[in-house]
PDB file of C-alpha atoms in Angstrom:
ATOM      1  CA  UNK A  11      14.729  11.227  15.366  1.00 76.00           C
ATOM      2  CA  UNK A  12      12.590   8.815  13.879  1.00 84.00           C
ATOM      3  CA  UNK A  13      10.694   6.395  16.424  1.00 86.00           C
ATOM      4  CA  UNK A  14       8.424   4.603  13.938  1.00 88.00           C
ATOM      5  CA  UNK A  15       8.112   2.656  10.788  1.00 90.00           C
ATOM      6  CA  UNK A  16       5.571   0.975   9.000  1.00 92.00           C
ATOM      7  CA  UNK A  17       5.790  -0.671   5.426  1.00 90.00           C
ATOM      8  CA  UNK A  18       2.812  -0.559   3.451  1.00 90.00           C
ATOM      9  CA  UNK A  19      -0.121  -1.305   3.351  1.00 87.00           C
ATOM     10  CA  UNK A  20      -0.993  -0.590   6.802  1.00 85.00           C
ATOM     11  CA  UNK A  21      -4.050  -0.880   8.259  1.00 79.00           C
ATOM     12  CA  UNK A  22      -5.716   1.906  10.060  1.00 77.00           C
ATOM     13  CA  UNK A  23      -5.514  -0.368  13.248  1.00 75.00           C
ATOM     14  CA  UNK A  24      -1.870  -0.787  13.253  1.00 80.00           C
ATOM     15  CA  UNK A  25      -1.426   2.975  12.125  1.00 86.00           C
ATOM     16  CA  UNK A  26      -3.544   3.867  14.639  1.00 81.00           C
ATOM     17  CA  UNK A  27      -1.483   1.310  17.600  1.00 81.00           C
ATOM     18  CA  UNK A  28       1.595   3.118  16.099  1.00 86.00           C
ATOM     19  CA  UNK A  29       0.457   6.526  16.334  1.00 87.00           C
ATOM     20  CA  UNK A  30      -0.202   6.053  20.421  1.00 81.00           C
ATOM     21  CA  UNK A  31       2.918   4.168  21.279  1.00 79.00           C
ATOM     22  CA  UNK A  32       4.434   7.533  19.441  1.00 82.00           C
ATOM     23  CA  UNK A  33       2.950   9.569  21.432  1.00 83.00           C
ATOM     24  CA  UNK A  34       3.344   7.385  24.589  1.00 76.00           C
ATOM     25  CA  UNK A  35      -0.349   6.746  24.968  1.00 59.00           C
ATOM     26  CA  UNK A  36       0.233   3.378  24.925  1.00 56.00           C
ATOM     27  CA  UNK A  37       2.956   2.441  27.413  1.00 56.00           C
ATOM     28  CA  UNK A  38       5.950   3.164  24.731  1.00 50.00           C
ATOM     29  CA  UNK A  39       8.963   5.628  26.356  1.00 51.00           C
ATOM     30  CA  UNK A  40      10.193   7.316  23.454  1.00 51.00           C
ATOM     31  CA  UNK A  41      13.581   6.827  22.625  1.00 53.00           C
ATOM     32  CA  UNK A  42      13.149   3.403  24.031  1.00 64.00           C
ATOM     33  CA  UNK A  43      13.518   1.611  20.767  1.00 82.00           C
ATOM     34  CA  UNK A  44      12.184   2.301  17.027  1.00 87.00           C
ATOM     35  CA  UNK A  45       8.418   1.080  16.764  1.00 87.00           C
ATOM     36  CA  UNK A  46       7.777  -1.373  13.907  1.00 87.00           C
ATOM     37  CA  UNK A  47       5.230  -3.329  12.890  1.00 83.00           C
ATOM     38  CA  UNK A  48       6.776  -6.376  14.925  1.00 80.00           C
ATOM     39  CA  UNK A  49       7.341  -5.036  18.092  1.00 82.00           C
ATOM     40  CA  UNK A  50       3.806  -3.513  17.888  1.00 79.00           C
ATOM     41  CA  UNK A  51       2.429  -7.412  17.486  1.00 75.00           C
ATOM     42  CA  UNK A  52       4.729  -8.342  20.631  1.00 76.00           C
ATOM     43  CA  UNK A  53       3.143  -5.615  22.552  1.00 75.00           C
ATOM     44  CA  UNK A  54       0.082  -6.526  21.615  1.00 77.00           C
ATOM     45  CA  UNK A  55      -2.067  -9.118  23.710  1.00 81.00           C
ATOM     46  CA  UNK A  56      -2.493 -12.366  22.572  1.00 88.00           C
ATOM     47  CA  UNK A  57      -5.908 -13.816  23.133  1.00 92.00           C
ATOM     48  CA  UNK A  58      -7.397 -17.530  23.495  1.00 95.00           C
ATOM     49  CA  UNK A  59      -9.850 -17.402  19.709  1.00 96.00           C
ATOM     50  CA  UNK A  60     -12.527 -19.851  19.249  1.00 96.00           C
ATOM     51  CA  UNK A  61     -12.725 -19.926  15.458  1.00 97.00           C
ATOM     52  CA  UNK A  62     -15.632 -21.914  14.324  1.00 95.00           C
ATOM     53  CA  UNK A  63     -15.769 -22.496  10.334  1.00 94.00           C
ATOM     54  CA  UNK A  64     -17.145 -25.125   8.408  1.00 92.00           C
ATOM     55  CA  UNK A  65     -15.321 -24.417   5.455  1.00 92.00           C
ATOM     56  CA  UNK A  66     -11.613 -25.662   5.331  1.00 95.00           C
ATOM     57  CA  UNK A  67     -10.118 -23.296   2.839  1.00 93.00           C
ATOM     58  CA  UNK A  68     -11.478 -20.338   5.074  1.00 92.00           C
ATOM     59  CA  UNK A  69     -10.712 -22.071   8.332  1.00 94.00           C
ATOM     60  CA  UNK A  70      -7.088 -22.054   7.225  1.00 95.00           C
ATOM     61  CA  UNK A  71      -7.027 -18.605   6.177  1.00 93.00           C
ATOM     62  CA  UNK A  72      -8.251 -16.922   9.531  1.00 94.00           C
ATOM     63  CA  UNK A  73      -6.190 -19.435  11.747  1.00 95.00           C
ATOM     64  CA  UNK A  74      -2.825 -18.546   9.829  1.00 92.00           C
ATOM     65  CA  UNK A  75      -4.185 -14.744   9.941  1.00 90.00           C
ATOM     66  CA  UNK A  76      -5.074 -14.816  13.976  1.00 92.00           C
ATOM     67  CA  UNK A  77      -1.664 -16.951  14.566  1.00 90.00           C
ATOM     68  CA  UNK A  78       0.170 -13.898  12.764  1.00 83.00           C
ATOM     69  CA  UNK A  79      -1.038 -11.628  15.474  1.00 83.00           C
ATOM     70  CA  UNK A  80       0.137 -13.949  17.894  1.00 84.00           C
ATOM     71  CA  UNK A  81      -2.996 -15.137  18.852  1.00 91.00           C
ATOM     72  CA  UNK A  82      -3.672 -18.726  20.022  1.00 95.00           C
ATOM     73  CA  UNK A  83      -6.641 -20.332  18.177  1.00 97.00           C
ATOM     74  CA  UNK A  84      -8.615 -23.700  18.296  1.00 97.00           C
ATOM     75  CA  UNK A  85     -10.271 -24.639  15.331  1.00 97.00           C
ATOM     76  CA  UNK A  86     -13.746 -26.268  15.019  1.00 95.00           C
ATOM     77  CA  UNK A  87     -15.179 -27.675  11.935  1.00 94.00           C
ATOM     78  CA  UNK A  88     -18.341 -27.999  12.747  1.00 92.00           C
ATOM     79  CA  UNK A  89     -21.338 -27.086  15.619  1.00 91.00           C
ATOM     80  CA  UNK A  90     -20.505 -30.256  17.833  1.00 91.00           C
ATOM     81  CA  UNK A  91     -16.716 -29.842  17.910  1.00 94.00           C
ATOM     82  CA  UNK A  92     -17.900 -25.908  19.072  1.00 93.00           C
ATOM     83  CA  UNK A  93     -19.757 -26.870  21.959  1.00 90.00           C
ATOM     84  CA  UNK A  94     -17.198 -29.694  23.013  1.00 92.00           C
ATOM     85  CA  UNK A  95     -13.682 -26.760  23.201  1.00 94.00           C
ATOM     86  CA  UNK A  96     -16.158 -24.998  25.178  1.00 89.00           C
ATOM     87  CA  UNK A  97     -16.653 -27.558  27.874  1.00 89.00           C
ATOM     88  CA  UNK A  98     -12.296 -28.242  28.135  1.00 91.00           C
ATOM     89  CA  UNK A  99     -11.252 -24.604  27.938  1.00 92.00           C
ATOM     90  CA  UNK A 100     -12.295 -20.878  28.534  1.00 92.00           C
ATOM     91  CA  UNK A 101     -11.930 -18.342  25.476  1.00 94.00           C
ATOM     92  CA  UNK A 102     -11.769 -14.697  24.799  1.00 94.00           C
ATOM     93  CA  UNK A 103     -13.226 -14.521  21.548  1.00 95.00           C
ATOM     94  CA  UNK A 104     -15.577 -17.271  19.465  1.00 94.00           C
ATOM     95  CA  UNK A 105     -14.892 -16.720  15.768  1.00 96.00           C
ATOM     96  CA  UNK A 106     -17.943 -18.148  14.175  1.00 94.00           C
ATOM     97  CA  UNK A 107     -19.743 -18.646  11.062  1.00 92.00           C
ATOM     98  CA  UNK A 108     -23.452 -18.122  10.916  1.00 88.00           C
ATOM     99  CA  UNK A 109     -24.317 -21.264   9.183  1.00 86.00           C
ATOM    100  CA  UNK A 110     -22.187 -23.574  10.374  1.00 86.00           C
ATOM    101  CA  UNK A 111     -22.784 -27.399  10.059  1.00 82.00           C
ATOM    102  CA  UNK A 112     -24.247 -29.513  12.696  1.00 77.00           C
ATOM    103  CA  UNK A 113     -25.891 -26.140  14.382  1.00 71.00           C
ATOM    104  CA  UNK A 114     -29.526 -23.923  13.623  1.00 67.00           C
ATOM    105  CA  UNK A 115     -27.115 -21.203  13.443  1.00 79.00           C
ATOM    106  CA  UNK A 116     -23.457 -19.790  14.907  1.00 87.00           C
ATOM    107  CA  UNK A 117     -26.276 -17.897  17.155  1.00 85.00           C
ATOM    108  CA  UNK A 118     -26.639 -20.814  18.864  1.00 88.00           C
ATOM    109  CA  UNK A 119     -22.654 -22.368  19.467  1.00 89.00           C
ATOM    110  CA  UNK A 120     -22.623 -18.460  20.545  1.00 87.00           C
ATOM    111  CA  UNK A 121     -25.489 -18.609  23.088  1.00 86.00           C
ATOM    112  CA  UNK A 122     -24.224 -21.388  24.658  1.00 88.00           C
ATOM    113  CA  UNK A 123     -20.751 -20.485  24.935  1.00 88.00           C
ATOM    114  CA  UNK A 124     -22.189 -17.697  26.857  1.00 87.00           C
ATOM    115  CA  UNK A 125     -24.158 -19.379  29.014  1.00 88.00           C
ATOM    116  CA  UNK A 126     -20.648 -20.730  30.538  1.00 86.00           C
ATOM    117  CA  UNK A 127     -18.456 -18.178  30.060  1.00 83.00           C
ATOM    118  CA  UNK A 128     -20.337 -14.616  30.006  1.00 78.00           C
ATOM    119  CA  UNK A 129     -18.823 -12.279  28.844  1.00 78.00           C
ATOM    120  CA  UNK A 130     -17.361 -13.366  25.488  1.00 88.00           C
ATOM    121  CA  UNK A 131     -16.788 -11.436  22.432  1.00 91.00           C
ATOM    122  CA  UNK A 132     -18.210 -13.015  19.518  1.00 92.00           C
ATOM    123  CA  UNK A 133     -18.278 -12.474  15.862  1.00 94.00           C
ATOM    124  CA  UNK A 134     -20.376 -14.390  13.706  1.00 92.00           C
ATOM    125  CA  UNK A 135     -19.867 -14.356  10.288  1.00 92.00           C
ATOM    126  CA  UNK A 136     -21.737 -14.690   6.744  1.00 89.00           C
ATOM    127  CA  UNK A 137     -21.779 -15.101   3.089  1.00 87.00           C
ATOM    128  CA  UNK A 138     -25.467 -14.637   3.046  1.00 83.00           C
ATOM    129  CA  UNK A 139     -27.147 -11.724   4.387  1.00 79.00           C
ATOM    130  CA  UNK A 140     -30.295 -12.399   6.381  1.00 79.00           C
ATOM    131  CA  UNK A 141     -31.871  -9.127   8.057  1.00 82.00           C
ATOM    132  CA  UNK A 142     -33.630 -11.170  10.660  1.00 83.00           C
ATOM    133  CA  UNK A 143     -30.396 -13.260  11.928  1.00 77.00           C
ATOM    134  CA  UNK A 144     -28.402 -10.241  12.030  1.00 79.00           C
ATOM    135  CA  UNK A 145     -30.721  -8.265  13.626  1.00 84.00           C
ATOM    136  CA  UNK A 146     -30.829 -11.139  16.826  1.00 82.00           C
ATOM    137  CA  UNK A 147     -27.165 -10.853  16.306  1.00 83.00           C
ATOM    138  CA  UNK A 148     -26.855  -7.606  17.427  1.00 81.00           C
ATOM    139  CA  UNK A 149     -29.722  -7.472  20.320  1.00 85.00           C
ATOM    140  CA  UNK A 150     -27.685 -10.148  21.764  1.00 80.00           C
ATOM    141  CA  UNK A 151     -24.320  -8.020  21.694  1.00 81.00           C
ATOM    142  CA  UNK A 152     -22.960  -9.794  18.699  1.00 86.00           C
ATOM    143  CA  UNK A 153     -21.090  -8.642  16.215  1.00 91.00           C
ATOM    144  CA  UNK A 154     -21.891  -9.657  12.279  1.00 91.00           C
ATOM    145  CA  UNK A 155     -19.441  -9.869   9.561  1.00 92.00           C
ATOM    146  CA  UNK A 156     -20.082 -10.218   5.877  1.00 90.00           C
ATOM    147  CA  UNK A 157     -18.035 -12.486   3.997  1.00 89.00           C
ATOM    148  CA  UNK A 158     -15.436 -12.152   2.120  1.00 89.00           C
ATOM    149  CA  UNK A 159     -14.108 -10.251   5.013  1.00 88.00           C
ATOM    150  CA  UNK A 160     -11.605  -7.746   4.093  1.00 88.00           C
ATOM    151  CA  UNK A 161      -8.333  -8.517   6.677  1.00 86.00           C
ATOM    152  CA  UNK A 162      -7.788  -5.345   7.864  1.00 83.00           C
ATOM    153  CA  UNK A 163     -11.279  -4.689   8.979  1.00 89.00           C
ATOM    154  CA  UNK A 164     -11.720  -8.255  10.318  1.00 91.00           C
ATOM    155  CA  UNK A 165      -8.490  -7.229  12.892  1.00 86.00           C
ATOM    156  CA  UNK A 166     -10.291  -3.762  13.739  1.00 86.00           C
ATOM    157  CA  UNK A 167     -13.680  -5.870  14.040  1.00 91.00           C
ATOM    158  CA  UNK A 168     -11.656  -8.750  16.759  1.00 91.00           C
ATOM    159  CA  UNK A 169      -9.810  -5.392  18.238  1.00 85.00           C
ATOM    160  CA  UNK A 170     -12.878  -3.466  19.225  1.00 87.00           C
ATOM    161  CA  UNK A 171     -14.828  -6.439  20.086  1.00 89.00           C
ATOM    162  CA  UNK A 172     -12.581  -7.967  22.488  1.00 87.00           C
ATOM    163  CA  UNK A 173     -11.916  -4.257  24.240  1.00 81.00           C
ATOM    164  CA  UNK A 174     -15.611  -3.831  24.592  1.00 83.00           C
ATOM    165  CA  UNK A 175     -16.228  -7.388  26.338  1.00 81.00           C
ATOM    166  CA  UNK A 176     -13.253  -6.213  28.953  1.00 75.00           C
ATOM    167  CA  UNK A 177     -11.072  -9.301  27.797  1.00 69.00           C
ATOM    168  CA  UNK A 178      -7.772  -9.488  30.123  1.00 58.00           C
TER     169      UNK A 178
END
């Protein structure tokens, strides 16, 4: 009688994705097969991520994290190598620090990846808070992270971005 498990810790995401497939809110017959936290991430769509990060140590971090959800992600060290993926190939999400080299500001790599492609999600993130950045952040539909980003709510914050841009 059991049709899911989950080992801890779970996120309230993937709680949350379990809880609906359950229920059959989410496409899942039950009695189909047991729901685990594996066949939730092959159910799960797997999106085209921009991530743009300066810093190599946190670059690797959030590509092996987004490749874990099955996500394909091209990697950008910098503002120039940014705007160049954007001109060879169409994204769902731009993963993007606020101050990254070679760039005012990930405000701008976003901007202009919108001017091509609108809509895209987009999160920037930041070590360092600045009122006024975030604040243009959000007018222009972005959404701002604070680093260190805590992995669970960095999935949530990719998860609800990318449903409220309509990504297929």
């Amino acid at each position: 009688g059991i049709v899911a498990y989950l080992t801890k810790p779970v996120s309230s995401g993937e709680l949350l994705q379990a809880v609906c497939h359950a229920l059959g809110a989410a496409g899942h017959i039950p009695g189909s097969q047991v729901i685990t936290r594996h066949s939730l991430r092959e159910a799960s769509p797997c999106w085209n991520v921009l991530l743009a990060e300066d810093n190599p140590v946190n670059r690797l971090l959030a590509v092996r994290l987004l490749e874990k959800q099955g996500h394909r992600v091209t990697t950008a060290n910098n503002g120039r190598d940014a705007v160049r993926a954007f001109r060879t190939q169409p994204f769902d999400l731009i993963l993007c620090d606020m101050a990254i080299e070679n760039q005012n500001s990930g405000l701008e790599i976003i901007r202009f990846a919108r001017e091509r492609q609108p809509p895209i999600a987009a999160v920037l993130m930041t070590g360092y808070p600045d009122a006024r950045l975030s604040e243009q952040a959000h007018q222009s539909g972005m959404t701002v992270l604070f680093k260190p980003v805590e992995v669970g709510h960095l999935l949530e914050t990719i998860d609800f971005v990318l449903r409220r841009s309509g990504a297929k």
